[in-house]
Short mmCIF file of C-alpha atoms in Angstrom, two decimals:
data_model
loop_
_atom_site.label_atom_id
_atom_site.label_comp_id
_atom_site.label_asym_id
_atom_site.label_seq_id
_atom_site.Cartn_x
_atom_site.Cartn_y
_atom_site.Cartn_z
CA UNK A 1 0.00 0.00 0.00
CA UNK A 2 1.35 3.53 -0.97
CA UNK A 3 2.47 6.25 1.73
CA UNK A 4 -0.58 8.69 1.67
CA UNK A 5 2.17 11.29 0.99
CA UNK A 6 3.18 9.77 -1.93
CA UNK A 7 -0.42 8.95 -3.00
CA UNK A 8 -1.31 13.19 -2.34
CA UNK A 9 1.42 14.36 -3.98
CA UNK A 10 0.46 12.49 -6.99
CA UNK A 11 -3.01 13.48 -7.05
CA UNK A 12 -2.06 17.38 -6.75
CA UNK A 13 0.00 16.58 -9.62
CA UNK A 14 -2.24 15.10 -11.74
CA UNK A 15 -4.72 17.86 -10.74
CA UNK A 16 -1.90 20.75 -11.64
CA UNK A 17 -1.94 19.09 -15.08
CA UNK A 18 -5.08 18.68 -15.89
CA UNK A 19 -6.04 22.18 -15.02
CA UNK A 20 -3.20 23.36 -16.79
CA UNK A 21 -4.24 21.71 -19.71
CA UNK A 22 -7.68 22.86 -19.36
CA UNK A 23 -6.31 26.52 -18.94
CA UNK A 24 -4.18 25.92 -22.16
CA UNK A 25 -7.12 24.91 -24.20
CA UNK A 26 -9.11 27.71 -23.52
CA UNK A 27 -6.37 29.98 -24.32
CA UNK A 28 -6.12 28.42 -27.60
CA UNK A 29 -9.86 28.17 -28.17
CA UNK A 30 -10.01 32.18 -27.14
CA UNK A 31 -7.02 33.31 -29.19
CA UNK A 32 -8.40 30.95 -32.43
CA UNK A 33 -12.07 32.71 -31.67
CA UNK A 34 -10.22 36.17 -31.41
CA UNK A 35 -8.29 35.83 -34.58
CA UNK A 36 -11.44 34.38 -36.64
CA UNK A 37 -13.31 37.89 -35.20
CA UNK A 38 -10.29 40.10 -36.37
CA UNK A 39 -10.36 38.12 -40.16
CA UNK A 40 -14.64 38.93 -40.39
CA UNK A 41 -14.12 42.33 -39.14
CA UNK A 42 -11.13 42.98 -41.78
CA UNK A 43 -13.92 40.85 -44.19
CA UNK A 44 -16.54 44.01 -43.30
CA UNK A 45 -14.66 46.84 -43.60
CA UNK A 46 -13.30 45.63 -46.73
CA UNK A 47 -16.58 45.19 -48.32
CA UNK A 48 -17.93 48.46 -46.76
CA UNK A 49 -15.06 50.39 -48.45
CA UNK A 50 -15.93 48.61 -51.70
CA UNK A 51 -19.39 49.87 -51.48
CA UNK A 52 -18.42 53.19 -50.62
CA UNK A 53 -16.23 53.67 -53.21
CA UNK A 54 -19.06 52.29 -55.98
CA UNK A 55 -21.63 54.34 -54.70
CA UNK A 56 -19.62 57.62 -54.92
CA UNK A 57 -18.22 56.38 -58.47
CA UNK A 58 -21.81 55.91 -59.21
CA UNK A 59 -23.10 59.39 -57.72
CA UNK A 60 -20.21 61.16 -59.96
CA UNK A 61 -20.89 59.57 -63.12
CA UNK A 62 -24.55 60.56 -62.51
CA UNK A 63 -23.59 63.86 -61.79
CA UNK A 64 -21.39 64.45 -64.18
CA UNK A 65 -23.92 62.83 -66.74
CA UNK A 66 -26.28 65.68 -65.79
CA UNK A 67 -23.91 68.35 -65.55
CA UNK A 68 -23.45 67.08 -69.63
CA UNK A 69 -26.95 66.95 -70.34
CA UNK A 70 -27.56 70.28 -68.69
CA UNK A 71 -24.61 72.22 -70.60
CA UNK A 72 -26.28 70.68 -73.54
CA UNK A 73 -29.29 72.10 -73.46
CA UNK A 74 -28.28 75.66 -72.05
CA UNK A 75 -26.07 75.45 -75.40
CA UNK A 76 -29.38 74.87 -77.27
CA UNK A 77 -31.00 77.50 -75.54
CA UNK A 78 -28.45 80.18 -76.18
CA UNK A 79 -28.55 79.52 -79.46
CA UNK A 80 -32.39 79.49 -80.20
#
């Protein structure tokens, strides 16, 4: 039969360990969830600065096909 030092050292040991690994899992599983967050956030803004940029390139051209349209026409009517 073992000492029941013997026997309690070994069982904090194997308790040390086992919450360590516990504790090192988690860290992983938080860093891993952390790093997926920062990739779908980089994901958003990347999209949201595509749109931005589309809408504005489409609010120019429209703009600038009215400011054509518009000179047109006061040409016309200048020369009427």
């Amino acid at each position: 039969m073992s000492d029941p030092l013997v026997r309690a050292f070994f069982i904090g040991r194997a308790v040390a360990e086992t919450i360590s690994e516990q504790v090192e899992a988690a860290i992983t599983n938080t860093l891993s969830d952390i790093g997926k967050l920062q990739a779908e956030y980089q994901e958003n803004m990347r999209q949201f600065s595509n749109q931005v940029v589309e809408r504005a390139s489409r609010e120019e051209e429209i703009a600038m096909s009215d400011r054509t349209s518009s000179s047109s026409t006061t040409a016309t009517t200048v020369d009427a």
